[in-house]
Short mmCIF file of C-alpha atoms and ligand atoms in Angstrom, two decimals:
data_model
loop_
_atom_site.label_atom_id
_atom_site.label_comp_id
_atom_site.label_asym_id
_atom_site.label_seq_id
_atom_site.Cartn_x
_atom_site.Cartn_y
_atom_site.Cartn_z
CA UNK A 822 113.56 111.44 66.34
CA UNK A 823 110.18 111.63 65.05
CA UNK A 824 109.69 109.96 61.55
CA UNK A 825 107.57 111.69 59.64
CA UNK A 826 104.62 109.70 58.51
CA UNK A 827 101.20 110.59 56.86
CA UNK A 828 99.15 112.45 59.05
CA UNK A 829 96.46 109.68 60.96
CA UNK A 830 92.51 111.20 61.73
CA UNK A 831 94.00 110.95 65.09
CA UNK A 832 97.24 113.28 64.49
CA UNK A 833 95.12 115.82 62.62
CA UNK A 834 92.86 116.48 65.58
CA UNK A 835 95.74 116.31 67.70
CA UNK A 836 96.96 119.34 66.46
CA UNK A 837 94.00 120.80 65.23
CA UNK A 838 93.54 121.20 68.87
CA UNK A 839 96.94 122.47 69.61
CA UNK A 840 97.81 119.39 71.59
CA UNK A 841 101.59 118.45 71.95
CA UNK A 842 102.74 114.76 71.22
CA UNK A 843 103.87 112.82 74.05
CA UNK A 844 107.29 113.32 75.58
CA UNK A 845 110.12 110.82 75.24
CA UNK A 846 111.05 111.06 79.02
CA UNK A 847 107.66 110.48 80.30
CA UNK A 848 107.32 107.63 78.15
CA UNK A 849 110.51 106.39 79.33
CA UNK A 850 109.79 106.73 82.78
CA UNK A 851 106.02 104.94 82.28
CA UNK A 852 108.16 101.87 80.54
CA UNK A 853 111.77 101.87 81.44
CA UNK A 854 111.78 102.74 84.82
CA UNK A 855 110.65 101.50 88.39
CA UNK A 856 111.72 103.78 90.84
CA UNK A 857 109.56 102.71 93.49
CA UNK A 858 110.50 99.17 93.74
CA UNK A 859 113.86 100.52 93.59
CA UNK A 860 114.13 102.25 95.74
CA UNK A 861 112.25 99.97 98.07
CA UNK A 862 115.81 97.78 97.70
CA UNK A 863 117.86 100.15 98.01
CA UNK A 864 116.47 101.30 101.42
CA UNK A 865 115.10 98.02 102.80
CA UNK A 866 118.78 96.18 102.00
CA UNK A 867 120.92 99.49 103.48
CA UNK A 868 118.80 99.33 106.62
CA UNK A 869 119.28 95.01 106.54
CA UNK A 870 123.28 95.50 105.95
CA UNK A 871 123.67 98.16 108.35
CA UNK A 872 121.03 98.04 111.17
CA UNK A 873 120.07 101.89 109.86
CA UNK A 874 118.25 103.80 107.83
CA UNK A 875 120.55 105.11 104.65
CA UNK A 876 120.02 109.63 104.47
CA UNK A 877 122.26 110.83 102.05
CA UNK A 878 122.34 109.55 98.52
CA UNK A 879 124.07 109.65 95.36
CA UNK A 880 122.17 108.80 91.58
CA UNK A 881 125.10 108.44 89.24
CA UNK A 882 123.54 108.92 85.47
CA UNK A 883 120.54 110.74 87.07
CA UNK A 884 119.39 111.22 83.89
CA UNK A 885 115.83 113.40 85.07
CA UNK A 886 116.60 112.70 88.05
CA UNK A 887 113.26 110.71 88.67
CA UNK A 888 115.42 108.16 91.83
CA UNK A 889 116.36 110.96 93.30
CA UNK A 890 112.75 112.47 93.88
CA UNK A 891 112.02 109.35 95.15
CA UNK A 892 114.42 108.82 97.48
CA UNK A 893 113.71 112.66 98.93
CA UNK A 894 110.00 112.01 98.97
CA UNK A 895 110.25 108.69 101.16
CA UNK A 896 111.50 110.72 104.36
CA UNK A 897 112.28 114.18 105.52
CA UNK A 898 116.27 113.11 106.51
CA UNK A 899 116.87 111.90 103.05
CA UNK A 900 119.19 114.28 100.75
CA UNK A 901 120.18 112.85 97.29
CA UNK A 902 122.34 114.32 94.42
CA UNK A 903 121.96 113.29 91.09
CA UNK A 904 124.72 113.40 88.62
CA UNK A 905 124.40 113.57 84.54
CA UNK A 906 126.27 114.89 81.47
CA UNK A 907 123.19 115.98 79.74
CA UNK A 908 122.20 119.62 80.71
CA UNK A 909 118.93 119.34 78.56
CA UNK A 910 117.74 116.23 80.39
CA UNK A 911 118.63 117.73 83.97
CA UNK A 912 116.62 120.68 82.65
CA UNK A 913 113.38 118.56 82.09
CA UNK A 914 114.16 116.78 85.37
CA UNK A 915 114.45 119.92 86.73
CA UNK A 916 111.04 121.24 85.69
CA UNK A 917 108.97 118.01 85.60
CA UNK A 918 110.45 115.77 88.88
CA UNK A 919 111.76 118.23 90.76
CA UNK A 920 109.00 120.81 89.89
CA UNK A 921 106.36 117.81 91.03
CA UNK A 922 107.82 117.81 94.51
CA UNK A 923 107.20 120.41 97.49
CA UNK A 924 109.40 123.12 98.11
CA UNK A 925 111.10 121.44 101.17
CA UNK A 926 111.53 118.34 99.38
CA UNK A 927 113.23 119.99 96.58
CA UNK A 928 115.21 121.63 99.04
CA UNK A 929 116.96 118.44 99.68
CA UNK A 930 118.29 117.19 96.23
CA UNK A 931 121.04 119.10 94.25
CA UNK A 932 121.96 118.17 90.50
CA UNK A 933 125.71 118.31 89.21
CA UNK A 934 126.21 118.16 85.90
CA UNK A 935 129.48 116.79 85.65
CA UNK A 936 130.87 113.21 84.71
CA UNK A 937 130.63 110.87 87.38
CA UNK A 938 134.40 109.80 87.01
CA UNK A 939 135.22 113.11 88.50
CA UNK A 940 132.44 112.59 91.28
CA UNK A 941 133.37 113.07 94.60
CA UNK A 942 131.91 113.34 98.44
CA UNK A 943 130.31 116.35 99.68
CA UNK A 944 131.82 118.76 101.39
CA UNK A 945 131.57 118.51 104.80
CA UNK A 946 130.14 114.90 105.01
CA UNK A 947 131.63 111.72 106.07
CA UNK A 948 130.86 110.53 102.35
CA UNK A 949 127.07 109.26 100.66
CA UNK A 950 125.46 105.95 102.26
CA UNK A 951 124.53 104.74 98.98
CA UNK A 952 125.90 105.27 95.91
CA UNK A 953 123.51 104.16 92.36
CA UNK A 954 124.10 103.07 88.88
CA UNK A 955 121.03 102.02 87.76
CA UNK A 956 119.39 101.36 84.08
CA UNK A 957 123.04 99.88 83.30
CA UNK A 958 124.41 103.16 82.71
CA UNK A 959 128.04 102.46 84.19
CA UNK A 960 127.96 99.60 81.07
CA UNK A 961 129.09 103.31 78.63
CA UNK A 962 132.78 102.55 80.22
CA UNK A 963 134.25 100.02 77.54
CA UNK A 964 137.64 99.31 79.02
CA UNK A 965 138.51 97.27 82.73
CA UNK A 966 140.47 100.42 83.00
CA UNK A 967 137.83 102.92 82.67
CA UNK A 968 135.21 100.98 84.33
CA UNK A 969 137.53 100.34 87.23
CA UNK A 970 138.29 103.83 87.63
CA UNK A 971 134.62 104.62 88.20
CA UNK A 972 134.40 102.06 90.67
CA UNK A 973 137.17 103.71 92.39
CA UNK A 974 135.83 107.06 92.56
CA UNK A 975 132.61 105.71 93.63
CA UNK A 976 134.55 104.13 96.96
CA UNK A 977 136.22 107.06 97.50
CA UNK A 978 132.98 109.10 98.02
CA UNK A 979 131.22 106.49 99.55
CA UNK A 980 131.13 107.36 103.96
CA UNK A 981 132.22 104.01 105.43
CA UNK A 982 130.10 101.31 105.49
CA UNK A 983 128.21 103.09 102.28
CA UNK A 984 127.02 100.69 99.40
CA UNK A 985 127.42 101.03 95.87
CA UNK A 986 124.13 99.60 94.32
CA UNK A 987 124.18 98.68 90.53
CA UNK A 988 121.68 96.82 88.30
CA UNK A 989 122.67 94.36 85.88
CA UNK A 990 121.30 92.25 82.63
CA UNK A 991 122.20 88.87 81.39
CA UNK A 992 121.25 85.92 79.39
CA UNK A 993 121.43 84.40 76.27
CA UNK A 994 119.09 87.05 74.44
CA UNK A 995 121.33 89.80 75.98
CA UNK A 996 124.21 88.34 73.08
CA UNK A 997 121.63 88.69 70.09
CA UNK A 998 120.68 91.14 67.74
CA UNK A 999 116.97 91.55 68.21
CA UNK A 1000 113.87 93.68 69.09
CA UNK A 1001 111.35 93.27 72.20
CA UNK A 1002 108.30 94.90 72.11
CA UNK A 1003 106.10 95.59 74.99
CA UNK A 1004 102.92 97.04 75.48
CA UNK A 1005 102.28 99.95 78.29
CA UNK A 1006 98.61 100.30 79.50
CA UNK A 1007 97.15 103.69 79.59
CA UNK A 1008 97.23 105.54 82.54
CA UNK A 1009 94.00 107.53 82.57
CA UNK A 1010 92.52 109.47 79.87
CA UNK A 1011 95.71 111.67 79.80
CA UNK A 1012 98.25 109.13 79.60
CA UNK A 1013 97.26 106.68 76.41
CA UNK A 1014 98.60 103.34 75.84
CA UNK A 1015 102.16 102.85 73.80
CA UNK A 1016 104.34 99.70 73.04
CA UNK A 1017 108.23 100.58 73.69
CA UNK A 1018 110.51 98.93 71.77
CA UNK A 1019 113.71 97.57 72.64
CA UNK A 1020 116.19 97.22 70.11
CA UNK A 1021 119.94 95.54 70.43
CA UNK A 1022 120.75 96.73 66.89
CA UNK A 1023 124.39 95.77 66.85
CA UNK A 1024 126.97 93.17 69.36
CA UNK A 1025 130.47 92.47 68.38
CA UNK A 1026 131.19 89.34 70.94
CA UNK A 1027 134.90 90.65 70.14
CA UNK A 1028 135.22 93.47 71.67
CA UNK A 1029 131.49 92.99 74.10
CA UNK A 1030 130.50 96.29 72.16
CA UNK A 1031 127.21 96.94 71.48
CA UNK A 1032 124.20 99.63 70.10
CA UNK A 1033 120.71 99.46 71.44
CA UNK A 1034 117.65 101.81 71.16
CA UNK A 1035 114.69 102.61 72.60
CA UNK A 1036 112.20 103.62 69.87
CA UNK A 1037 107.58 104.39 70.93
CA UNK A 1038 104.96 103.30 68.82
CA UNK A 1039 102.33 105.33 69.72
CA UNK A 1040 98.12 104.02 69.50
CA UNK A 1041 97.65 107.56 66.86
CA UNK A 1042 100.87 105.60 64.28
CA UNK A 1043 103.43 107.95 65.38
CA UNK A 1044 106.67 106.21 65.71
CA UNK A 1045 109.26 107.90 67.80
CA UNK A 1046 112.52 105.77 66.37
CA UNK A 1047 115.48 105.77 68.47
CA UNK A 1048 114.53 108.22 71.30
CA UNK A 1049 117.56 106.91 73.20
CA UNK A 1050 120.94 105.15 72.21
CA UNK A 1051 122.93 103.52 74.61
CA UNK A 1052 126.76 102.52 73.26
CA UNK A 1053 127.62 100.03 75.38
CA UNK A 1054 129.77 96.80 76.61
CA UNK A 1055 128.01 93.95 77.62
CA UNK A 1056 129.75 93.05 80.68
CA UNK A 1057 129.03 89.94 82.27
CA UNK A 1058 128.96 89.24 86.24
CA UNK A 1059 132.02 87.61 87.16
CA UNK A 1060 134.16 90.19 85.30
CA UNK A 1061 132.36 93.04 87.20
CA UNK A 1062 132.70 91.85 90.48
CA UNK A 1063 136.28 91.23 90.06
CA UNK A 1064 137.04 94.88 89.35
CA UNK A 1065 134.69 95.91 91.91
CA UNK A 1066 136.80 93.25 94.28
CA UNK A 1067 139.84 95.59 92.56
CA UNK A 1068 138.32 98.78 93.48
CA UNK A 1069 138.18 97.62 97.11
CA UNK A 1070 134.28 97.13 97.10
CA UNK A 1071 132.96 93.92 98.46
CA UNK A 1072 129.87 92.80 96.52
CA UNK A 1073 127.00 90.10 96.88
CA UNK A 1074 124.78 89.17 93.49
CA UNK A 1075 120.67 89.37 94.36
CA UNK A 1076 119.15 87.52 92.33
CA UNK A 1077 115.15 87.45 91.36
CA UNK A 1078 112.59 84.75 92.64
CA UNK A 1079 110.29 83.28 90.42
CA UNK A 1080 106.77 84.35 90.29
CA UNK A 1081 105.61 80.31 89.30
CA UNK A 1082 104.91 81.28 85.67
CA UNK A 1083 107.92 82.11 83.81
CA UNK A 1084 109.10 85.50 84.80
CA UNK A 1085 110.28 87.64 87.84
CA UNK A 1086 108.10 87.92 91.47
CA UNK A 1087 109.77 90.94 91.90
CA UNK A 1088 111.60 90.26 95.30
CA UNK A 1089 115.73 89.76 94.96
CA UNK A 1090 117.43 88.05 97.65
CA UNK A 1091 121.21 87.33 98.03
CA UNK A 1092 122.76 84.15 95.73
CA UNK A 1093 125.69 82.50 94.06
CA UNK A 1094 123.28 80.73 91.95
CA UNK A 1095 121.38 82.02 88.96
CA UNK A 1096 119.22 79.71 86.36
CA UNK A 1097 120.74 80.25 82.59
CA UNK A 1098 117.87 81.97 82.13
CA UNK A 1099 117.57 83.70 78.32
CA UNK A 1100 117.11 86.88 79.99
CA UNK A 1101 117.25 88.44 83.93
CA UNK A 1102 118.25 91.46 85.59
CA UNK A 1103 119.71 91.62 88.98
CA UNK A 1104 121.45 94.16 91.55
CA UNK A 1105 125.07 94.08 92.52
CA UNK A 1106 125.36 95.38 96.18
CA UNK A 1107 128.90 96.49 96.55
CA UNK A 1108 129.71 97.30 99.89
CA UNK A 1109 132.78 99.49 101.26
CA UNK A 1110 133.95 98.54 104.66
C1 LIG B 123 120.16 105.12 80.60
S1 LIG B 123 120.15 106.83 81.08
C2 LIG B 123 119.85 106.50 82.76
C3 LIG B 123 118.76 107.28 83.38
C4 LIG B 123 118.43 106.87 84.81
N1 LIG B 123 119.59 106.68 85.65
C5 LIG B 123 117.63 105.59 84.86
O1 LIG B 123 117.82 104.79 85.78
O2 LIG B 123 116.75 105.38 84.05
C6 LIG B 123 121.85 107.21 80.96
C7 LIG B 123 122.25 108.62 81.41
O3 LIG B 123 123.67 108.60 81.65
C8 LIG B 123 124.20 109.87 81.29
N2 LIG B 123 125.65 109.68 81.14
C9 LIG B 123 126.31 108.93 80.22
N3 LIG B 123 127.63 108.94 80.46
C10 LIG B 123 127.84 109.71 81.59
C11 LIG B 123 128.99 110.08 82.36
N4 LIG B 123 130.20 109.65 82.04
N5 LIG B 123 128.80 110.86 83.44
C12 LIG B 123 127.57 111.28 83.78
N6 LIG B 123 126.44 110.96 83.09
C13 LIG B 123 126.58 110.19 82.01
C14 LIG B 123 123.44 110.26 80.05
O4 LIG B 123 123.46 111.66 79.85
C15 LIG B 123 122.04 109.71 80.37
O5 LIG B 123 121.21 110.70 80.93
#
């Protein structure tokens, strides 16, 4: 939602000439998401676990489907399918990922838009090597039920051997109600500067249910409030990996080193052990054998 605001110098020339403001899903992909270093992981710790390269993957909560184009892009074996509810945001993925890769690269990922509970292997293949939920999408299924129903489906399309890769959030600040800002450089003359704003607006530590937004500020005073809205659970580690254990999925924590100064290096390596740190992220590799 755009909230209307008086018109800046900046906004008046804007559309004096004719320009369109910025777009929430490329400013969500220039803040939010990583999918290089992502799918660096996902690749280098398939090949580690299994001695070979990964082909055929699966992005549950594709969203625009920005992983998958990765994951085509890094090698001409690779197939991926995304999978999202939201017809408009496949159709932008459609148009601005998929429409940014070559023809035979396109050729090799396939959308469904369908609920990933109902999910399953492809036709005519042993089942995907990898399986993602990334962004802490799979955190929209509230109840051990639901969430361990997913995790089910997600074996049963998984080929053996095939890992189930999820991200995950924690720390004290994860519990509060509070806003983190952040500012995003420009990118060229094209792609100004923005700060995104992260915003846990409600947690019940009752039920683990909570409300957070992502809102822009944009350098011109245009505020884009509440672009997205996630309704989630905050789930916390142990609990997970006990209904992945349930769901017949093996799973190892990786946590992040530290870069000497405070915050992530970046490079996530296998442990039991994890400081109680106000915030981190890590991955969950689940593996099926
Ligand atoms: C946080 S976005 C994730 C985008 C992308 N995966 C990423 O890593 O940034 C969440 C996406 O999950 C989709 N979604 C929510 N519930 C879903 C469900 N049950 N099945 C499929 N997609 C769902 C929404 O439509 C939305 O596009």
């Amino acid at each position: 939602m755009l909230r209307r605001m008086p018109a800046t110098q900046k906004q008046k020339r804007r559309r004096a000439l004719g320009e369109t403001p910025p777009d929430k899903h490329v400013l969500y992909q220039r803040s939010v998401q990583s999918v290089e270093p992502e799918i660096d992981f996902v690749d280098r710790t398939y090949l580690k676990l299994r001695g070979k390269r990964a082909s055929l993957l699966r992005e549950d909560f594709c969203g625009t489907a920005n992983t998958s184009c990765e994951w085509v892009r890094r090698r001409a074996t690779n197939h991926a399918v995304g999978v999202d509810l939201d017809a408009a945001t496949l159709a932008w993925g459609i148009t601005h990922n998929l429409g940014a890769l070559s023809e035979e690269e396109r050729t090799r990922v396939t959308l469904e838009r369908r609920d990933v509970l109902a999910a399953r292997k492809q036709t005519g293949t042993r089942g995907y090597d990898c399986v993602l939920a990334m962004n802490f999408s799979y955190w929209c299924f509230k109840q051990r039920a639901q969430m361990l129903g997913y995790f089910k489906a997600v074996r049963a399309s998984l080929a053996p051997g095939g890992v189930f890769f999820l991200d995950f959030y924690g720390g004290s600040d994860a519990h509060q109600v509070m806003k983190e800002r952040r500012r995003i450089p420009a990118a060229g003359k094209a792609e100004p500067g923005f700060t995104y704003v992260w915003d846990q607006a409600t947690y019940n530590p009752v039920t683990g249910a909570m409300t957070c937004y992502i809102s822009f500020d944009l350098r011109d005073g245009t505020k884009m409030e509440r672009a997205f809205r996630y309704e989630w659970r905050l789930w916390n580690l142990p609990e997970l990996r006990d209904v992945l254990a349930e769901a017949g999925l093996r799973s190892t924590v990786y946590t992040e080193g530290d870069d000497g100064k405070g915050g992530g290096n970046g490079v996530f390596r296998p442990s039991e052990h994890n400081d109680a740190d106000r915030a981190f992220i890590c991955y969950i590799v689940a593996e099926r054998s």
